[in-house]
Amino acid sequence: MIIEALIAVTFVSALVVFVAPRQHAGELAAVLSLLPVVGSLYMWSQFDATGNALLGGSIAFETQFTWLTLGGLDLNWYVGVDGISLPLVVLTTVLTTLAIISAWTPITSRQSQFYGLMLFMEANLLGVFTALDFFVWFIFWEAVLVPMYFLIGVWGGPRRKYAAIKFFVYTNIASLVMFIGFIALVFGLGDSVSSLGLPEISQALRAGELGGYGALDAATLKLVAFVAMFLGFAVKVPVAPLHTWLPDAHVEAPTPVSVMLAGVLLKMGTYALLRFNFTMMPDVAQALVVPIAVIAVVSVIYGAILALAQQDLKRIVAYSSVSSMGYVILGLIAYTTYGVGGATFQMVAHGLISGLMFMAVGVIYNTTHTRMVGDMSGMADRMPVTSGIFVAGAFGYMGLPLMAGFAAEFFIFMGAFESTVHSAMPLFTAAAMFGIVIVAGYLLFAMQRTLFGPFRFDGDYEVTEAAFHDVAPLAVLLVLVIALGVAPDIFFEMIQQAVNPILETGGGA
């Protein structure tokens, strides 16, 4: 019952903080957020499951009981983790605590409500990564949107309402499209399934038990459902050209919210693609390998080029997320152990590195009240610690060896190059690798202009090193990025065990 305890404690913590005096809400939220961190680390230390939770593998910390029966289908409370979901659970708890601490300086109004919503969002994110019944999973999936909408719309920048509404509309429509696709599969399976349990549905689909529905035969229904679900999840990832909500949301959101958005919420999309599309329907995914690989490469290159054209530090990091998520899609479609495993590892690595970059930009903004590259230079002279961590995080983004980003991209490229799903995969991989060059270009440009050279600041604020509580989360994230780069088997071994069963019906090595 540890998963239930983890989610319940986080929900209760959110309620406690929501009604706490605003003067102490931040400190209280940080302390209470350590409880899920301890719980997730305990789960990691005790984890002994093997295989994939959806494909008959053992499930760690599993709980299942019937909740409702609707239309002949059992709706179960069904939770558990495997080697794919547990790393994301740990990422969620750690990043939430650090994001809360990073909010102590910029959040100066309605603190109780802000930190309460952050914890409420964390509880629902934990539900997304642990739920194994579609009904339960979808409730958590949709519930995440609510706190994020208010966090952007209330505490965001001048165009916060526009950004919040755009975020909500895009992701809600995407959820509807995805929901229709999945329910169509359930109708097509008919009496082959007795519940909305993801393992049962996944194994029925892979066993070929899908029938036709309405005017659609089984093959057409499967293709239509795959495309609908892919589009729904692709908005959340996001991939080009479905990414236009992301820069507005990042720019207007307060820094701690951007940290959670890039670090965890985007991973909901890639996690769902892996769980639903690439695990349940590998035959359709491999049949569509060329268009999916094209989407991946376009996202990598286009996102990097857009980042290169920006003058706002936050927009640079936001567009770089589109590029990084393209690598995840490329790894998934490779259908090799290192490809899919590397894509899962990249979810964690990017969560840490993007969180580090957004926090560093936020610390600079707290001091200078500007994010524009042209408004400042030589910041390393006045903010040496923050600037040093920013540089280290940027090199992590570029794939510097012994950092998590390098390990993730190395796994993905190795898996994609050896993929046998299509003869053109090495060409797609080579094209995607060019994105690293562009990443280096825009990050080096931004650092050279803002951090180095003679000190210049077009503002009236005194520029000094940030407070300890602003720099400490940056340092923790940097240590974690290096730790995963030096010892990727902290997570990668369990990821491989969960990924291998996905590949048994075909794909690469």
Coordinates of C-alpha atoms in Angstrom, one line a residue:
M1 CA 0.0 0.0 0.0
I2 CA 3.0 2.3 -0.2
I3 CA 1.8 3.9 -3.5
E4 CA -1.5 4.7 -1.9
A5 CA 0.3 6.2 1.1
L6 CA 2.5 8.2 -1.1
I7 CA -0.4 9.7 -3.1
A8 CA -2.5 10.2 0.1
V9 CA 0.3 11.9 2.0
T10 CA 0.9 14.3 -0.9
F11 CA -2.8 15.1 -1.1
V12 CA -3.1 15.7 2.6
S13 CA 0.0 17.8 2.5
A14 CA -1.5 20.0 -0.2
L15 CA -4.6 20.6 1.9
V16 CA -2.5 21.4 5.0
V17 CA -0.4 23.9 3.1
F18 CA -3.4 25.4 1.4
V19 CA -4.8 26.6 4.7
A20 CA -1.5 27.3 6.4
P21 CA -0.4 30.9 7.2
R22 CA 1.2 32.3 4.0
Q23 CA 4.3 33.5 5.9
H24 CA 5.3 29.9 6.6
A25 CA 3.7 28.1 3.6
G26 CA 6.9 27.8 1.6
E27 CA 8.9 26.2 4.4
L28 CA 6.0 23.9 5.4
A29 CA 5.5 22.8 1.8
A30 CA 9.2 22.0 1.5
V31 CA 9.3 19.9 4.6
L32 CA 6.1 18.0 3.7
S33 CA 7.3 17.4 0.2
L34 CA 10.2 15.5 1.6
L35 CA 7.8 12.7 2.7
P36 CA 7.1 11.6 -0.9
V37 CA 10.8 11.9 -1.6
V38 CA 11.6 9.5 1.2
G39 CA 8.8 7.2 0.1
S40 CA 10.0 7.1 -3.5
L41 CA 13.6 6.5 -2.5
Y42 CA 12.4 3.6 -0.3
M43 CA 10.5 2.2 -3.3
W44 CA 13.7 2.4 -5.3
S45 CA 15.8 0.7 -2.7
Q46 CA 13.3 -2.1 -2.3
F47 CA 12.4 -2.5 -6.0
D48 CA 12.8 -6.1 -7.2
A49 CA 10.3 -6.4 -10.0
T50 CA 11.3 -7.8 -13.4
G51 CA 9.7 -7.5 -16.8
N52 CA 7.1 -5.0 -18.0
A53 CA 4.0 -4.3 -15.9
L54 CA 1.7 -4.3 -19.0
L55 CA 3.1 -7.5 -20.5
G56 CA 2.9 -10.1 -17.7
G57 CA 6.0 -9.0 -15.8
S58 CA 6.1 -8.7 -12.0
I59 CA 4.7 -5.5 -10.6
A60 CA 6.2 -3.9 -7.6
F61 CA 4.1 -2.5 -4.8
E62 CA 0.9 -3.7 -6.6
T63 CA -2.6 -3.1 -5.3
Q64 CA -5.8 -4.1 -7.1
F65 CA -9.4 -4.2 -6.2
T66 CA -12.7 -3.6 -8.0
W67 CA -14.0 0.0 -7.6
L68 CA -17.0 0.1 -10.0
T69 CA -18.6 -2.1 -12.6
L70 CA -19.8 -0.2 -15.6
G71 CA -21.2 -1.6 -18.9
G72 CA -19.9 -5.1 -18.0
L73 CA -16.4 -3.7 -17.4
D74 CA -14.7 -3.7 -14.0
L75 CA -13.2 -0.3 -13.1
N76 CA -10.4 -1.2 -10.7
W77 CA -8.2 0.7 -8.3
Y78 CA -5.0 -0.8 -9.8
V79 CA -1.6 0.7 -9.1
G80 CA 2.0 -0.5 -9.3
V81 CA 5.4 0.2 -10.8
D82 CA 7.9 -1.4 -13.0
G83 CA 11.4 -0.3 -14.2
I84 CA 9.8 2.3 -16.6
S85 CA 7.5 4.1 -14.1
L86 CA 9.6 4.0 -10.9
P87 CA 12.4 6.3 -12.2
L88 CA 9.7 8.9 -13.2
V89 CA 8.1 8.6 -9.7
V90 CA 11.5 9.4 -8.1
L91 CA 12.0 12.3 -10.6
T92 CA 8.6 13.7 -9.7
T93 CA 9.2 13.7 -6.0
V94 CA 12.7 15.1 -6.1
L95 CA 11.9 17.8 -8.6
T96 CA 8.8 18.9 -6.7
T97 CA 10.8 19.5 -3.5
L98 CA 13.5 21.5 -5.4
A99 CA 10.9 23.5 -7.3
I100 CA 9.2 24.5 -4.1
I101 CA 12.4 25.7 -2.5
S102 CA 13.2 27.6 -5.7
A103 CA 9.8 29.4 -5.3
W104 CA 10.7 31.0 -2.0
T105 CA 12.1 34.1 -3.6
P106 CA 9.9 34.8 -6.6
I107 CA 6.5 33.9 -5.1
T108 CA 5.4 36.8 -2.9
S109 CA 1.6 36.6 -3.0
R110 CA -0.9 33.9 -2.1
Q111 CA 1.9 31.6 -1.1
S112 CA -0.4 29.1 0.7
Q113 CA -2.4 28.5 -2.4
F114 CA 0.6 28.4 -4.7
Y115 CA 2.4 25.7 -2.7
G116 CA -0.8 23.8 -2.1
L117 CA -1.4 23.6 -5.8
M118 CA 2.2 22.5 -6.4
L119 CA 1.7 19.6 -4.0
F120 CA -1.8 18.8 -5.5
M121 CA -0.2 18.6 -8.9
E122 CA 2.6 16.3 -7.6
A123 CA 0.0 13.9 -6.1
N124 CA -1.8 13.6 -9.5
L125 CA 1.5 13.2 -11.3
L126 CA 2.3 10.3 -9.0
G127 CA -1.0 8.8 -9.9
V128 CA -0.3 9.1 -13.7
F129 CA 3.0 7.2 -13.3
T130 CA 1.6 4.4 -11.1
A131 CA -2.0 3.8 -12.3
L132 CA -2.5 0.5 -14.2
D133 CA -6.2 0.9 -14.9
F134 CA -7.3 3.3 -17.6
F135 CA -10.1 4.8 -15.7
V136 CA -7.9 5.7 -12.7
W137 CA -5.1 6.8 -15.0
F138 CA -7.3 9.1 -16.9
I139 CA -8.6 10.8 -13.8
F140 CA -5.1 11.6 -12.7
W141 CA -4.1 12.6 -16.2
E142 CA -6.9 15.2 -16.4
A143 CA -6.5 16.3 -12.8
V144 CA -2.9 17.5 -13.5
L145 CA -4.3 20.2 -15.9
V146 CA -6.2 22.0 -13.1
P147 CA -3.4 23.1 -10.8
M148 CA -1.2 23.9 -13.8
Y149 CA -3.9 26.1 -15.3
F150 CA -4.2 28.1 -12.0
L151 CA -0.4 28.2 -11.4
I152 CA 0.1 29.8 -14.8
G153 CA -3.1 31.9 -14.8
V154 CA -2.7 33.4 -11.3
W155 CA 1.1 33.7 -10.7
G156 CA 2.3 34.1 -14.3
G157 CA 3.5 37.0 -16.3
P158 CA 1.6 39.8 -18.1
R159 CA 0.0 37.4 -20.7
R160 CA -0.6 34.7 -18.1
K161 CA -4.4 34.3 -18.8
Y162 CA -3.8 33.8 -22.5
A163 CA -1.0 31.3 -21.9
A164 CA -3.1 29.4 -19.3
I165 CA -6.1 29.2 -21.5
K166 CA -4.0 28.1 -24.5
F167 CA -2.4 25.4 -22.4
F168 CA -5.7 24.1 -21.1
V169 CA -7.5 24.1 -24.5
Y170 CA -4.6 22.4 -26.4
T171 CA -4.1 19.7 -23.8
N172 CA -7.8 19.1 -23.1
I173 CA -8.7 18.7 -26.8
A174 CA -5.7 16.4 -27.1
S175 CA -7.0 14.3 -24.2
L176 CA -10.4 14.0 -25.9
V177 CA -8.8 12.7 -29.1
M178 CA -6.7 10.2 -27.2
F179 CA -9.7 9.1 -25.1
I180 CA -11.8 8.4 -28.2
G181 CA -9.0 6.4 -29.7
F182 CA -8.5 4.2 -26.6
I183 CA -12.2 3.6 -26.0
A184 CA -12.5 2.6 -29.7
L185 CA -10.0 -0.1 -29.0
V186 CA -11.9 -1.3 -25.9
F187 CA -15.1 -1.6 -28.0
G188 CA -13.2 -3.5 -30.6
L189 CA -11.9 -5.9 -28.0
G190 CA -15.4 -6.6 -26.8
D191 CA -15.7 -9.7 -24.6
S192 CA -11.9 -10.3 -24.8
V193 CA -11.4 -8.0 -21.8
S194 CA -13.4 -7.7 -18.6
S195 CA -11.8 -4.5 -17.3
L196 CA -10.0 -1.4 -18.2
G197 CA -6.8 -2.8 -16.7
L198 CA -3.9 -1.7 -18.9
P199 CA -2.1 -5.1 -18.6
E200 CA -5.2 -7.0 -19.7
I201 CA -5.9 -4.7 -22.7
S202 CA -2.2 -4.6 -23.7
Q203 CA -1.9 -8.4 -23.8
A204 CA -5.2 -8.8 -25.6
L205 CA -4.1 -6.3 -28.3
R206 CA -0.7 -8.0 -28.8
A207 CA -2.4 -11.4 -28.9
G208 CA -4.5 -10.3 -31.9
E209 CA -7.9 -10.4 -30.2
L210 CA -9.0 -7.0 -31.6
G211 CA -12.1 -7.3 -33.7
G212 CA -13.8 -4.7 -36.0
Y213 CA -16.2 -2.0 -34.7
G214 CA -18.9 -0.4 -36.8
A215 CA -17.8 0.0 -40.4
L216 CA -14.1 -0.5 -39.5
D217 CA -12.3 -3.8 -39.7
A218 CA -9.8 -4.7 -37.0
A219 CA -6.7 -3.4 -38.9
T220 CA -8.3 -0.1 -39.8
L221 CA -9.6 0.3 -36.2
K222 CA -6.2 -0.3 -34.8
L223 CA -4.6 2.2 -37.2
V224 CA -7.1 4.9 -36.5
A225 CA -6.9 4.4 -32.7
F226 CA -3.1 4.5 -32.9
V227 CA -3.1 7.7 -34.8
A228 CA -5.7 9.3 -32.5
M229 CA -3.7 8.3 -29.4
F230 CA -0.4 9.4 -30.9
L231 CA -1.8 12.8 -31.8
G232 CA -3.3 13.2 -28.3
F233 CA -0.1 12.4 -26.5
A234 CA 2.1 14.3 -29.0
V235 CA 0.5 17.5 -28.0
K236 CA 1.6 16.9 -24.4
V237 CA 5.2 15.9 -25.4
P238 CA 5.1 18.2 -27.5
V239 CA 6.4 17.5 -31.0
A240 CA 6.5 19.9 -33.9
P241 CA 4.1 21.3 -35.2
L242 CA 1.9 20.7 -32.1
H243 CA 4.2 22.6 -29.8
T244 CA 3.0 26.2 -30.1
W245 CA 1.3 26.2 -26.6
L246 CA 4.7 25.4 -24.9
P247 CA 6.7 28.6 -25.3
D248 CA 3.8 30.8 -24.2
A249 CA 3.2 28.6 -21.1
H250 CA 6.9 28.6 -20.2
V251 CA 7.5 32.3 -20.7
E252 CA 4.4 33.3 -18.7
A253 CA 4.7 30.7 -15.9
P254 CA 6.7 31.5 -12.8
T255 CA 10.1 29.7 -12.8
P256 CA 9.1 26.9 -10.3
V257 CA 6.1 26.0 -12.5
S258 CA 8.3 26.0 -15.6
V259 CA 10.6 23.5 -13.8
M260 CA 7.7 21.2 -13.2
L261 CA 6.3 21.7 -16.7
A262 CA 9.5 20.9 -18.5
G263 CA 10.8 18.4 -15.9
V264 CA 7.8 16.2 -15.4
L265 CA 4.6 17.2 -17.3
L266 CA 6.2 16.8 -20.7
K267 CA 7.2 13.3 -19.6
M268 CA 3.6 12.4 -19.2
G269 CA 3.3 12.5 -23.0
T270 CA 6.4 10.4 -23.8
Y271 CA 5.5 8.0 -20.9
A272 CA 2.0 7.6 -22.3
L273 CA 3.3 7.1 -25.9
L274 CA 5.6 4.3 -24.6
R275 CA 2.9 2.7 -22.5
F276 CA 0.0 2.9 -24.9
N277 CA 1.2 3.2 -28.5
F278 CA 4.6 1.5 -28.5
T279 CA 3.8 -1.2 -26.0
M280 CA 0.2 -2.1 -26.9
M281 CA 0.5 -1.7 -30.7
P282 CA 4.1 -2.4 -31.8
D283 CA 3.0 -3.6 -35.2
V284 CA 1.3 -0.4 -36.1
A285 CA 4.1 1.7 -34.7
Q286 CA 6.6 -0.2 -36.9
A287 CA 4.4 0.1 -39.9
L288 CA 4.4 3.9 -39.4
V289 CA 8.2 4.1 -38.6
V290 CA 8.9 6.5 -41.4
P291 CA 6.4 9.3 -40.5
I292 CA 7.2 8.9 -36.8
A293 CA 10.9 9.1 -37.4
V294 CA 10.3 12.2 -39.6
I295 CA 8.3 13.8 -36.8
A296 CA 11.2 13.0 -34.4
V297 CA 13.9 14.5 -36.6
V298 CA 11.8 17.6 -37.5
S299 CA 11.2 18.2 -33.8
V300 CA 14.9 17.9 -33.0
I301 CA 16.1 20.2 -35.8
Y302 CA 13.2 22.7 -35.8
G303 CA 13.1 23.0 -32.0
A304 CA 16.9 23.7 -32.0
I305 CA 16.7 26.3 -34.8
L306 CA 13.8 28.1 -33.1
A307 CA 15.9 28.2 -29.9
L308 CA 18.8 29.6 -31.9
A309 CA 16.6 32.5 -33.0
Q310 CA 15.5 33.5 -29.5
Q311 CA 16.7 36.4 -27.3
D312 CA 14.8 35.4 -24.2
L313 CA 16.7 32.9 -22.1
K314 CA 13.5 31.2 -21.0
R315 CA 12.3 30.8 -24.6
I316 CA 15.7 29.3 -25.5
V317 CA 15.3 26.6 -22.8
A318 CA 11.6 26.1 -23.7
Y319 CA 12.3 25.4 -27.4
S320 CA 15.3 23.2 -26.5
S321 CA 12.7 20.9 -24.8
V322 CA 11.0 20.4 -28.1
S323 CA 14.3 19.3 -29.6
S324 CA 15.1 17.0 -26.7
M325 CA 11.8 15.3 -26.8
G326 CA 12.4 14.6 -30.5
Y327 CA 15.3 12.3 -29.4
V328 CA 12.9 10.4 -27.1
I329 CA 10.5 9.7 -30.0
L330 CA 13.5 8.6 -32.2
G331 CA 14.6 6.2 -29.5
L332 CA 11.1 4.8 -29.0
I333 CA 10.5 4.1 -32.7
A334 CA 13.9 2.3 -33.0
Y335 CA 12.5 -0.7 -31.1
T336 CA 15.8 -1.8 -29.7
T337 CA 16.8 -2.2 -26.1
Y338 CA 19.1 0.8 -26.1
G339 CA 16.7 2.8 -28.2
V340 CA 13.6 2.4 -26.1
G341 CA 15.7 2.2 -22.9
G342 CA 17.6 5.3 -23.8
A343 CA 14.4 7.1 -24.6
T344 CA 13.1 6.3 -21.1
F345 CA 16.4 7.3 -19.6
Q346 CA 16.3 10.6 -21.5
M347 CA 12.9 11.3 -19.9
V348 CA 14.7 11.4 -16.5
A349 CA 17.9 13.0 -17.7
H350 CA 16.0 15.8 -19.5
G351 CA 13.8 16.3 -16.5
L352 CA 16.8 17.0 -14.3
I353 CA 18.7 19.1 -16.9
S354 CA 15.8 21.2 -18.0
G355 CA 14.8 21.8 -14.4
L356 CA 18.4 22.9 -13.7
M357 CA 18.4 25.3 -16.7
F358 CA 15.0 26.9 -15.9
M359 CA 16.0 27.3 -12.3
A360 CA 19.3 29.0 -13.3
V361 CA 17.4 31.4 -15.6
G362 CA 15.0 32.1 -12.8
V363 CA 17.8 32.9 -10.3
I364 CA 19.3 35.3 -12.8
Y365 CA 15.8 36.9 -13.4
N366 CA 15.2 37.2 -9.6
T367 CA 18.3 39.4 -9.4
T368 CA 18.1 41.3 -12.7
H369 CA 14.4 41.3 -13.5
T370 CA 15.2 40.6 -17.1
R371 CA 15.7 37.4 -19.2
M372 CA 16.8 39.2 -22.4
V373 CA 20.2 38.2 -23.7
G374 CA 21.0 41.8 -24.9
D375 CA 20.2 43.4 -21.5
M376 CA 23.2 42.0 -19.7
S377 CA 26.7 40.6 -20.0
G378 CA 29.5 39.6 -17.7
M379 CA 27.1 38.1 -15.1
A380 CA 29.8 35.6 -14.0
D381 CA 31.7 38.5 -12.4
R382 CA 28.8 39.2 -10.0
M383 CA 27.1 35.8 -9.8
P384 CA 29.9 33.3 -10.1
V385 CA 28.2 30.3 -8.5
T386 CA 25.0 30.7 -10.4
S387 CA 26.8 31.3 -13.6
G388 CA 29.1 28.3 -13.1
I389 CA 26.1 26.0 -12.5
F390 CA 24.4 27.4 -15.5
V391 CA 27.4 26.6 -17.7
A392 CA 27.6 23.1 -16.3
G393 CA 23.9 22.6 -17.0
A394 CA 24.3 23.9 -20.5
F395 CA 27.2 21.5 -21.2
G396 CA 24.9 18.7 -19.9
Y397 CA 22.3 19.7 -22.4
M398 CA 25.0 19.6 -25.1
G399 CA 25.9 16.0 -24.1
L400 CA 29.1 16.4 -22.2
P401 CA 30.5 13.0 -21.2
L402 CA 29.9 11.9 -17.6
M403 CA 26.6 13.8 -17.5
A404 CA 23.1 12.3 -17.7
G405 CA 22.4 14.0 -21.1
F406 CA 25.4 12.2 -22.7
A407 CA 24.4 8.8 -21.4
A408 CA 20.8 9.2 -22.6
E409 CA 21.7 10.4 -26.1
F410 CA 24.4 7.8 -26.5
F411 CA 21.9 5.0 -25.7
I412 CA 19.4 6.5 -28.1
F413 CA 21.8 6.9 -31.0
M414 CA 23.3 3.5 -30.4
G415 CA 19.9 1.9 -30.4
A416 CA 18.6 3.9 -33.4
F417 CA 21.7 3.1 -35.5
E418 CA 21.4 -0.7 -34.9
S419 CA 17.6 -0.7 -35.4
T420 CA 16.2 -3.0 -38.0
V421 CA 12.7 -1.6 -38.2
H422 CA 13.5 0.3 -41.4
S423 CA 16.6 0.6 -43.6
A424 CA 16.5 4.4 -43.3
M425 CA 16.8 4.5 -39.5
P426 CA 20.6 5.2 -39.7
L427 CA 19.9 8.2 -42.0
F428 CA 17.2 9.5 -39.6
T429 CA 19.6 9.0 -36.7
A430 CA 22.5 10.9 -38.5
A431 CA 20.1 13.7 -39.3
A432 CA 19.0 13.9 -35.6
M433 CA 22.6 14.0 -34.4
F434 CA 23.0 17.3 -36.3
G435 CA 20.7 18.8 -33.7
I436 CA 23.5 18.5 -31.1
V437 CA 25.6 21.0 -33.2
I438 CA 22.7 23.5 -33.2
V439 CA 22.2 23.0 -29.4
A440 CA 25.8 23.8 -28.8
G441 CA 25.4 26.9 -31.0
Y442 CA 22.5 28.5 -29.2
L443 CA 23.7 27.6 -25.7
L444 CA 27.2 28.9 -26.3
F445 CA 25.8 32.0 -27.9
A446 CA 23.5 32.7 -24.9
M447 CA 26.3 32.0 -22.4
Q448 CA 28.9 34.1 -24.2
R449 CA 26.5 37.1 -24.4
T450 CA 25.1 37.0 -20.9
L451 CA 27.7 35.4 -18.6
F452 CA 31.1 36.5 -20.0
G453 CA 32.8 39.6 -21.1
P454 CA 32.8 43.0 -19.4
F455 CA 30.0 43.4 -16.9
R456 CA 27.1 45.4 -18.3
F457 CA 23.5 45.5 -17.0
D458 CA 20.8 47.8 -18.4
G459 CA 18.8 48.0 -15.2
D460 CA 18.5 49.7 -11.9
Y461 CA 18.9 46.6 -9.7
E462 CA 22.1 45.7 -7.8
V463 CA 23.5 42.5 -9.2
T464 CA 24.9 40.2 -6.5
E465 CA 25.1 36.4 -5.9
A466 CA 21.8 34.8 -5.1
A467 CA 20.8 33.6 -1.7
F468 CA 21.8 30.1 -0.5
H469 CA 18.2 28.8 -0.8
D470 CA 18.1 29.9 -4.5
V471 CA 21.5 28.3 -5.3
A472 CA 21.1 25.1 -3.3
P473 CA 18.5 23.4 -5.6
L474 CA 20.7 24.2 -8.6
A475 CA 23.6 22.4 -6.9
V476 CA 21.5 19.4 -6.0
L477 CA 20.3 19.1 -9.6
L478 CA 23.8 19.4 -10.9
V479 CA 25.0 16.6 -8.6
L480 CA 22.1 14.4 -9.7
V481 CA 22.9 15.1 -13.4
I482 CA 26.5 14.1 -12.9
A483 CA 25.6 11.0 -10.8
L484 CA 23.3 9.6 -13.5
G485 CA 26.0 10.4 -16.1
V486 CA 28.7 8.6 -14.1
A487 CA 26.5 5.7 -13.0
P488 CA 23.5 5.4 -15.4
D489 CA 22.7 1.9 -14.0
I490 CA 21.1 3.7 -11.1
F491 CA 18.0 3.5 -13.3
F492 CA 19.1 2.0 -16.6
E493 CA 19.3 -1.6 -15.5
M494 CA 15.7 -1.6 -14.2
I495 CA 14.6 0.3 -17.4
Q496 CA 16.2 -2.4 -19.6
Q497 CA 14.4 -5.2 -17.8
A498 CA 11.1 -3.4 -18.4
V499 CA 11.8 -2.6 -22.0
N500 CA 13.0 -5.9 -23.3
P501 CA 9.5 -7.6 -23.2
I502 CA 8.2 -4.8 -25.5
L503 CA 10.6 -5.9 -28.2
E504 CA 9.7 -9.5 -28.3
T505 CA 7.2 -9.3 -31.2
G506 CA 9.8 -7.6 -33.5
G507 CA 11.9 -4.6 -33.9
G508 CA 15.7 -4.5 -33.5
A509 CA 18.3 -6.1 -31.4

